Amino acid sequence: MRRKTGRLLRGMALLSTLALGATACGSSDDSSDTKAVSASDVQAALKKGGSVTVWSWEPTLKTVAADFEKKYPKVKINLVSERSGDKHYTALSNAISAGKGVPDVAQVEYFALGQYSLTKGLTNLAPYGADKLASKYTPGPWNAVSDGDKVYGLPMDSGPMALFYNKKVFDKYKIAVPTTWDEYVDAARKLHKADPKVYIANDAGDAGFTTSMLWQAGSRPYKVDGTKVKIDFADAGAKKYTDTWQKLLDEKLVSPINGWTDDWYKGLGDGTIATLASGAWMPANFASGVPGAKGDWRAAPMPAWTKGDKASAENGGSSLTVPALAENKELAYAFVEYANAGDGVQTRVKQGAFPATTAELKSTEFQNTKFDYFGGQEANKIFAESAANVASDWSYLPFQQYANSIFNDTVGKAYVSGTKLADGLKTWQEASVKYGEEQGFTIEK
Amino acid sequence: MSTPLTTASPPAPAEPAGPGRSAPRLRTAGRKHSAGRPKRSVLLTVLATLVVVYTVVPLVWLLINATKTQAGLADSNGLWFAHDFALWDNIRDTFTYDDGVFTRWLLNTLMYVVLGAGGATLLAVLGGYALAKFDFPGKKGIFAVVIGAVAVPGTALAVPTFLMFSKMGLTDTPWAVIIPSLVSPFGLYLMWVFATEAIPTELLEAARIDGAGEARTFFTVALPLLSPGIVTVLLFTTVATWNNYFLPLIMLKNSDWYPLTLGLSAWNSQAETIGGDVIFNLVITGSLLTILPLIAAFLLLQKYWQSGLAAGSVKE
């Protein structure tokens, strides 16, 4: 039921994005890009005051907004929250296409940024001073928000990947924590043999996870240069990933549970899902979603594709952007900068958010934080190292939201029928190319 | 004028049978079976049992799981109680979580139901009565429009409605939910058919001959006769408005105006959010609390939900 609703909503989001593409391109006249804005304009706006409407589901922004209002008493932050993912983008696209009710600040995940920046739905923040902030951020997130000399948002958090594993389960069956993906497959076999109810991981076909795994394996399926796009899943990295993961699927070593469902939280809690390769933001979700398994879990570096290799990837993460139709851009930028480059970063990290800024990642306070949930482990050291090892040349499609929405109809077949992962990727590629052409992109062959 | 009412005969199975009429008929059928004839259909019993299980199991699940904490939900069997009994804590937390926003959503829902479903019923009654008992040009056209409107799912109209309301600057206000809820083609059709059957035209003519104006005739003669139909339409529109999800979903952004459906969904999706507070226990308890008023409404309105009192009472 939930999945159906999700699909319906994705369809809706898609329709409205198309509508957005049609109207936004026609009506917005680049004035935002050319108008000279300076830091003093931002300061003047702060003195004058006003209100800023922020659409974001990031829970830590509540404190940040309160602090900001305290610092600038004339500014009122109107935080509209509690919706994430598809619903958020549906609402945002609807508002942009209607030209009314557009927020001053909107949270947009890295994978969805291209869609909005290409349709000129977002303000280029470089003239406001965002272009001088590049050195503050780790390469992965900065690469995601910037395009040449344009900056479409400031990174709010990042998701360098790590392998979370249930130490209790691994100890029980005396299995070593895998450091390479080959060892991972071995561990999967041993675990499932020792207890048929235990799976090394859950995977029911998740576009975000697959793209992150390709990213780590060195595959670069998407090349984007303005409206010129290349989609190709035939490189060596993609083969590494499909060969390994196909073994897990063929031998039914991964549990077919969808992520983020109650079943999933249950599996993480009762030991039937033994590992989770995910972003460094995951500890907060562990703590609130699986309180019963406190002390059972630990973090480890991502398994390597060849022993000793340290390459990592990002999974998840989002930015704060200023939509092109925002009414109060100077104030909006002031808030975005405060939250994602200023004092707000500290506040958010203290509440469990994972930073995208190098200063916070390197600080001893951050590195020495002990995670009670992970039995006192200083897990941030692993995450920070992973963040440093993320290759920055990855890019998502300018229509990644659409591509992700058809993932289950293409690659997803490998999870429910005899289709091979590699063939699934090929079908995904063809469907994405077809859609891109229909949308007027130049697809390089 | 009052004679036909006092000599009302037992409900005749007049066509067409609205949902309001099937209930008592089923009941008599049941009595007949248990009283005399022991002839029972095994197949029917099995089917009925399956249907009962199918309807009751989710409710039982809801009730059981509302007693668990988030940790209990993760490590206990779904259809039995966990070691801890946290129903009262859950109810308290549901009402206090996030500065008691649940209460606000509950009041919003009540407002949408009172204004939206109440208004829809009022309009359906007035319109149905007029269409059933008055002749005017264009009636056939209206019939076609109403029947057509019944066939169009609300979901299909949601996006055009959004764009229209957006132009009027009404999105993200309660009006965006209330105004579309006022239109119930099915309710109008039901009242139309019901009024045709339940109000004998002779009765209206008698009232007119006695010198009653149209307003008085409507309120004193027609309205009491229509009450079973009104309750039926009220129940339908109430349930529809109470459960309405898609319309508020695309109309509302500000959580201060959410109805319960949207609020609970927002709580649920916190689990899919990076760094979000996972509160399945409160979602489940909130869902349980959300269906209670509907159950109460059904039980309270049931006794009014009978066949037309005067249907077939006048010889034509």
Tab-separated table of C-alpha atoms in Angstrom, chain B:
chain	number	residue	atom	x	y	z
B	1	MET	CA	-51.590	15.766	6.435
B	2	SER	CA	-50.295	13.810	9.383
B	3	THR	CA	-52.342	10.728	8.659
B	4	PRO	CA	-49.920	9.017	6.294
B	5	LEU	CA	-47.171	9.347	8.849
B	6	THR	CA	-49.022	7.663	11.680
B	7	THR	CA	-50.218	4.815	9.569
B	8	ALA	CA	-46.822	4.174	8.069
B	9	SER	CA	-46.483	0.574	7.065
B	10	PRO	CA	-43.257	-1.401	7.512
B	11	PRO	CA	-40.617	-0.428	5.003
B	12	ALA	CA	-41.356	-1.712	1.581
B	13	PRO	CA	-38.382	-2.897	-0.429
B	14	ALA	CA	-38.794	-0.107	-2.914
B	15	GLU	CA	-36.338	0.355	-5.753
B	16	PRO	CA	-33.796	1.701	-6.069
B	17	ALA	CA	-32.284	0.520	-2.849
B	18	GLY	CA	-29.825	2.978	-1.405
B	19	PRO	CA	-27.283	1.732	1.104
B	20	GLY	CA	-29.666	2.991	3.743
B	21	ARG	CA	-32.178	0.341	2.895
B	22	SER	CA	-30.080	-2.744	2.825
B	23	ALA	CA	-29.254	-2.732	6.517
B	24	PRO	CA	-32.700	-3.526	7.930
B	25	ARG	CA	-33.350	-6.057	5.216
B	26	LEU	CA	-30.255	-7.986	6.162
B	27	ARG	CA	-31.318	-7.981	9.756
B	28	THR	CA	-34.712	-9.539	9.012
B	29	ALA	CA	-33.042	-12.150	6.902
B	30	GLY	CA	-30.809	-13.082	9.807
B	31	ARG	CA	-33.724	-13.449	12.179
B	32	LYS	CA	-35.568	-15.717	9.818
B	33	HIS	CA	-32.638	-18.071	9.681
B	34	SER	CA	-32.048	-18.448	13.390
B	35	ALA	CA	-35.741	-18.719	14.180
B	36	GLY	CA	-36.891	-21.607	12.118
B	37	ARG	CA	-35.128	-23.069	9.219
B	38	PRO	CA	-31.778	-24.714	10.111
B	39	LYS	CA	-30.729	-24.715	6.464
B	40	ARG	CA	-27.288	-23.099	6.481
B	41	SER	CA	-24.884	-22.620	3.672
B	42	VAL	CA	-21.404	-23.751	4.634
B	43	LEU	CA	-19.928	-21.758	1.796
B	44	LEU	CA	-21.658	-18.596	2.940
B	45	THR	CA	-20.541	-19.105	6.520
B	46	VAL	CA	-16.957	-19.602	5.442
B	47	LEU	CA	-17.072	-16.556	3.188
B	48	ALA	CA	-18.649	-14.450	5.898
B	49	THR	CA	-16.044	-15.614	8.404
B	50	LEU	CA	-13.253	-14.719	6.005
B	51	VAL	CA	-14.733	-11.273	5.519
B	52	VAL	CA	-15.055	-10.765	9.266
B	53	VAL	CA	-11.467	-11.875	9.855
B	54	TYR	CA	-10.289	-9.630	7.037
B	55	THR	CA	-12.006	-6.623	8.568
B	56	VAL	CA	-11.276	-7.322	12.209
B	57	VAL	CA	-7.624	-8.399	12.081
B	58	PRO	CA	-6.239	-4.939	11.190
B	59	LEU	CA	-8.237	-3.437	14.055
B	60	VAL	CA	-6.958	-6.052	16.465
B	61	TRP	CA	-3.435	-5.442	15.211
B	62	LEU	CA	-3.890	-1.717	15.753
B	63	LEU	CA	-5.216	-2.225	19.262
B	64	ILE	CA	-2.428	-4.612	20.258
B	65	ASN	CA	0.379	-2.571	18.789
B	66	ALA	CA	-0.850	0.648	20.332
B	67	THR	CA	0.275	-0.847	23.637
B	68	LYS	CA	3.934	-1.153	22.611
B	69	THR	CA	6.875	1.176	22.833
B	70	GLN	CA	9.086	1.829	19.807
B	71	ALA	CA	11.538	-0.777	21.142
B	72	GLY	CA	8.704	-3.234	21.753
B	73	LEU	CA	7.491	-2.813	18.189
B	74	ALA	CA	10.907	-3.722	16.857
B	75	ASP	CA	11.393	-6.923	18.823
B	76	SER	CA	7.986	-8.516	19.403
B	77	ASN	CA	5.446	-10.457	17.379
B	78	GLY	CA	3.020	-8.191	15.530
B	79	LEU	CA	-0.089	-10.026	16.663
B	80	TRP	CA	0.694	-10.349	20.331
B	81	PHE	CA	1.565	-8.052	23.195
B	82	ALA	CA	5.127	-7.092	24.033
B	83	HIS	CA	6.532	-7.409	27.530
B	84	ASP	CA	5.778	-3.781	28.282
B	85	PHE	CA	2.287	-2.285	28.323
B	86	ALA	CA	2.642	1.311	27.200
B	87	LEU	CA	-0.845	2.217	25.950
B	88	TRP	CA	-1.378	5.024	28.443
B	89	ASP	CA	2.110	6.414	27.907
B	90	ASN	CA	1.561	6.257	24.161
B	91	ILE	CA	-1.757	8.099	24.389
B	92	ARG	CA	-0.177	10.754	26.591
B	93	ASP	CA	2.819	11.074	24.263
B	94	THR	CA	0.570	11.259	21.200
B	95	PHE	CA	-1.162	14.287	22.646
B	96	THR	CA	1.991	15.954	23.947
B	97	TYR	CA	4.530	15.170	21.189
B	98	ASP	CA	5.753	18.237	19.290
B	99	ASP	CA	3.886	20.724	21.526
B	100	GLY	CA	0.601	18.850	21.279
B	101	VAL	CA	0.236	19.212	17.539
B	102	PHE	CA	-2.007	16.116	17.460
B	103	THR	CA	-4.770	18.035	19.238
B	104	ARG	CA	-4.490	20.775	16.675
B	105	TRP	CA	-4.805	18.240	13.842
B	106	LEU	CA	-7.814	16.695	15.569
B	107	LEU	CA	-9.512	20.081	15.807
B	108	ASN	CA	-8.638	20.812	12.164
B	109	THR	CA	-10.221	17.525	11.100
B	110	LEU	CA	-13.343	18.310	13.123
B	111	MET	CA	-13.535	21.709	11.478
B	112	TYR	CA	-13.175	20.194	7.986
B	113	VAL	CA	-15.866	17.643	8.802
B	114	VAL	CA	-18.334	20.119	10.314
B	115	LEU	CA	-17.936	22.735	7.590
B	116	GLY	CA	-17.087	20.468	4.644
B	117	ALA	CA	-19.217	17.383	5.245
B	118	GLY	CA	-21.979	19.404	6.926
B	119	GLY	CA	-22.043	21.886	4.071
B	120	ALA	CA	-21.919	19.133	1.454
B	121	THR	CA	-24.882	17.411	3.086
B	122	LEU	CA	-26.863	20.650	3.270
B	123	LEU	CA	-26.233	21.391	-0.391
B	124	ALA	CA	-27.030	17.812	-1.412
B	125	VAL	CA	-30.332	17.878	0.496
B	126	LEU	CA	-31.426	21.206	-0.945
B	127	GLY	CA	-30.344	20.277	-4.465
B	128	GLY	CA	-31.697	16.729	-4.332
B	129	TYR	CA	-35.074	17.919	-3.093
B	130	ALA	CA	-35.287	20.590	-5.766
B	131	LEU	CA	-34.346	18.171	-8.521
B	132	ALA	CA	-36.756	15.540	-7.325
B	133	LYS	CA	-39.809	17.632	-6.762
B	134	PHE	CA	-39.612	20.605	-9.097
B	135	ASP	CA	-39.663	20.791	-12.844
B	136	PHE	CA	-37.512	23.341	-14.597
B	137	PRO	CA	-35.710	23.650	-17.909
B	138	GLY	CA	-32.256	22.063	-18.073
B	139	LYS	CA	-33.019	19.323	-15.573
B	140	LYS	CA	-31.841	16.620	-17.940
B	141	GLY	CA	-28.591	18.467	-18.482
B	142	ILE	CA	-28.047	18.682	-14.748
B	143	PHE	CA	-28.721	14.974	-14.481
B	144	ALA	CA	-26.046	14.257	-17.058
B	145	VAL	CA	-23.562	16.528	-15.273
B	146	VAL	CA	-24.230	14.950	-11.880
B	147	ILE	CA	-23.909	11.409	-13.209
B	148	GLY	CA	-20.728	12.402	-15.015
B	149	ALA	CA	-19.356	13.992	-11.862
B	150	VAL	CA	-19.984	10.805	-9.877
B	151	ALA	CA	-17.800	8.964	-12.363
B	152	VAL	CA	-14.788	11.306	-12.077
B	153	PRO	CA	-12.546	10.353	-9.168
B	154	GLY	CA	-11.585	13.206	-6.888
B	155	THR	CA	-7.935	12.326	-7.346
B	156	ALA	CA	-8.104	13.202	-11.029
B	157	LEU	CA	-9.435	16.642	-10.224
B	158	ALA	CA	-6.938	17.356	-7.470
B	159	VAL	CA	-4.196	18.897	-9.585
B	160	PRO	CA	-6.487	21.132	-11.692
B	161	THR	CA	-8.207	22.173	-8.480
B	162	PHE	CA	-4.827	22.984	-6.986
B	163	LEU	CA	-3.868	25.198	-9.900
B	164	MET	CA	-7.234	26.951	-9.772
B	165	PHE	CA	-7.054	27.556	-6.037
B	166	SER	CA	-3.476	28.669	-6.392
B	167	LYS	CA	-4.569	31.365	-8.856
B	168	MET	CA	-7.123	32.514	-6.325
B	169	GLY	CA	-4.496	32.556	-3.610
B	170	LEU	CA	-6.382	30.034	-1.488
B	171	THR	CA	-3.809	27.250	-1.298
B	172	ASP	CA	-2.293	26.573	2.095
B	173	THR	CA	-5.461	27.872	3.758
B	174	PRO	CA	-8.270	25.763	5.271
B	175	TRP	CA	-10.577	27.021	2.503
B	176	ALA	CA	-8.653	24.936	-0.023
B	177	VAL	CA	-9.860	21.835	1.812
B	178	ILE	CA	-13.327	23.006	2.834
B	179	ILE	CA	-14.581	24.387	-0.485
B	180	PRO	CA	-13.889	21.285	-2.633
B	181	SER	CA	-15.371	19.142	0.151
B	182	LEU	CA	-18.657	21.022	-0.211
B	183	VAL	CA	-19.314	19.322	-3.521
B	184	SER	CA	-20.595	15.772	-3.290
B	185	PRO	CA	-22.099	14.593	-6.597
B	186	PHE	CA	-22.834	11.191	-5.161
B	187	GLY	CA	-24.571	12.734	-2.151
B	188	LEU	CA	-26.655	14.906	-4.426
B	189	TYR	CA	-27.628	11.947	-6.559
B	190	LEU	CA	-28.493	9.894	-3.504
B	191	MET	CA	-30.687	12.670	-2.080
B	192	TRP	CA	-32.328	13.142	-5.438
B	193	VAL	CA	-33.286	9.488	-5.708
B	194	PHE	CA	-34.214	9.338	-2.058
B	195	ALA	CA	-36.391	12.427	-2.195
B	196	THR	CA	-38.179	11.084	-5.263
B	197	GLU	CA	-39.092	7.949	-3.345
B	198	ALA	CA	-39.520	9.187	0.192
B	199	ILE	CA	-41.651	12.288	-0.330
B	200	PRO	CA	-44.966	11.557	-1.958
B	201	THR	CA	-45.806	14.409	-4.278
B	202	GLU	CA	-49.402	14.180	-3.037
B	203	LEU	CA	-48.136	15.133	0.404
B	204	LEU	CA	-46.515	18.278	-0.925
B	205	GLU	CA	-49.642	19.121	-2.876
B	206	ALA	CA	-51.718	18.651	0.245
B	207	ALA	CA	-49.418	21.001	2.133
B	208	ARG	CA	-49.621	23.575	-0.603
B	209	ILE	CA	-53.412	23.353	-0.664
B	210	ASP	CA	-53.385	23.886	3.111
B	211	GLY	CA	-51.578	27.163	2.394
B	212	ALA	CA	-48.014	26.363	3.408
B	213	GLY	CA	-45.278	28.276	1.565
B	214	GLU	CA	-42.453	26.392	-0.181
B	215	ALA	CA	-40.011	27.019	2.673
B	216	ARG	CA	-42.458	25.801	5.275
B	217	THR	CA	-43.371	22.770	3.182
B	218	PHE	CA	-39.695	21.901	2.880
B	219	PHE	CA	-38.872	22.281	6.544
B	220	THR	CA	-41.962	20.781	8.140
B	221	VAL	CA	-43.013	18.158	5.604
B	222	ALA	CA	-40.047	17.181	3.477
B	223	LEU	CA	-37.164	17.426	5.899
B	224	PRO	CA	-38.469	14.922	8.489
B	225	LEU	CA	-39.216	12.451	5.718
B	226	LEU	CA	-35.729	12.918	4.342
B	227	SER	CA	-33.919	12.392	7.621
B	228	PRO	CA	-32.811	8.784	6.976
B	229	GLY	CA	-31.366	9.879	3.655
B	230	ILE	CA	-29.752	12.926	5.236
B	231	VAL	CA	-28.065	10.765	7.838
B	232	THR	CA	-26.819	8.438	5.108
B	233	VAL	CA	-25.347	11.283	3.090
B	234	LEU	CA	-23.940	12.855	6.249
B	235	LEU	CA	-22.202	9.588	7.130
B	236	PHE	CA	-20.774	9.250	3.644
B	237	THR	CA	-19.477	12.789	3.475
B	238	THR	CA	-18.198	12.624	7.055
B	239	VAL	CA	-16.219	9.472	6.358
B	240	ALA	CA	-14.937	10.917	3.090
B	241	THR	CA	-13.841	14.171	4.710
B	242	TRP	CA	-12.433	12.496	7.793
B	243	ASN	CA	-10.315	10.194	5.644
B	244	ASN	CA	-9.483	12.750	2.980
B	245	TYR	CA	-5.776	12.585	2.285
B	246	PHE	CA	-4.910	13.503	-1.249
B	247	LEU	CA	-6.642	16.864	-1.446
B	248	PRO	CA	-5.095	18.282	1.742
B	249	LEU	CA	-1.794	16.695	0.716
B	250	ILE	CA	-1.447	18.850	-2.350
B	251	MET	CA	-3.300	21.900	-1.015
B	252	LEU	CA	-1.618	22.313	2.353
B	253	LYS	CA	1.990	22.864	3.189
B	254	ASN	CA	1.750	24.442	6.588
B	255	SER	CA	1.376	21.671	9.151
B	256	ASP	CA	-0.769	23.962	11.310
B	257	TRP	CA	-3.674	23.232	8.962
B	258	TYR	CA	-3.111	19.498	8.524
B	259	PRO	CA	-5.973	17.101	9.133
B	260	LEU	CA	-5.159	13.951	11.102
B	261	THR	CA	-4.538	11.849	7.987
B	262	LEU	CA	-1.797	14.143	6.795
B	263	GLY	CA	-0.374	14.666	10.260
B	264	LEU	CA	-0.061	10.943	10.914
B	265	SER	CA	1.526	10.448	7.521
B	266	ALA	CA	4.017	13.183	8.356
B	267	TRP	CA	4.840	11.449	11.628
B	268	ASN	CA	5.226	8.185	9.780
B	269	SER	CA	7.586	9.676	7.212
B	270	GLN	CA	9.836	10.947	9.986
B	271	ALA	CA	11.147	7.389	9.972
B	272	GLU	CA	12.276	7.882	6.369
B	273	THR	CA	14.131	11.062	7.198
B	274	ILE	CA	17.803	11.400	7.875
B	275	GLY	CA	18.101	12.174	11.555
B	276	GLY	CA	14.322	11.992	11.967
B	277	ASP	CA	12.695	10.869	15.178
B	278	VAL	CA	11.194	7.423	14.556
B	279	ILE	CA	7.816	7.307	16.302
B	280	PHE	CA	5.923	4.334	14.897
B	281	ASN	CA	4.408	3.815	18.353
B	282	LEU	CA	2.795	7.255	18.243
B	283	VAL	CA	1.695	6.795	14.614
B	284	ILE	CA	-0.099	3.588	15.588
B	285	THR	CA	-1.647	5.052	18.734
B	286	GLY	CA	-2.633	8.159	16.789
B	287	SER	CA	-4.289	6.001	14.126
B	288	LEU	CA	-6.259	4.185	16.790
B	289	LEU	CA	-7.395	7.482	18.301
B	290	THR	CA	-8.265	8.736	14.819
B	291	ILE	CA	-10.718	5.951	14.030
B	292	LEU	CA	-12.512	6.170	17.395
B	293	PRO	CA	-14.621	9.246	16.503
B	294	LEU	CA	-15.683	7.580	13.246
B	295	ILE	CA	-16.767	4.461	15.090
B	296	ALA	CA	-18.658	6.649	17.560
B	297	ALA	CA	-20.346	8.519	14.715
B	298	PHE	CA	-21.471	5.256	13.144
B	299	LEU	CA	-22.879	3.894	16.395
B	300	LEU	CA	-24.688	7.138	17.210
B	301	LEU	CA	-26.153	7.699	13.765
B	302	GLN	CA	-27.079	4.083	13.183
B	303	LYS	CA	-30.506	4.372	14.766
B	304	TYR	CA	-31.423	7.208	12.439
B	305	TRP	CA	-30.199	5.225	9.526
B	306	GLN	CA	-33.400	3.501	8.566
B	307	SER	CA	-35.518	3.141	5.556
B	308	GLY	CA	-37.735	5.992	4.440
B	309	LEU	CA	-40.575	6.187	6.933
B	310	ALA	CA	-43.252	7.076	4.471
B	311	ALA	CA	-41.961	5.362	1.354
B	312	GLY	CA	-44.858	3.619	-0.306
B	313	SER	CA	-47.342	4.827	2.306
B	314	VAL	CA	-49.557	6.664	-0.102
B	315	LYS	CA	-51.597	4.930	-2.683
B	316	GLU	CA	-50.757	6.360	-6.061
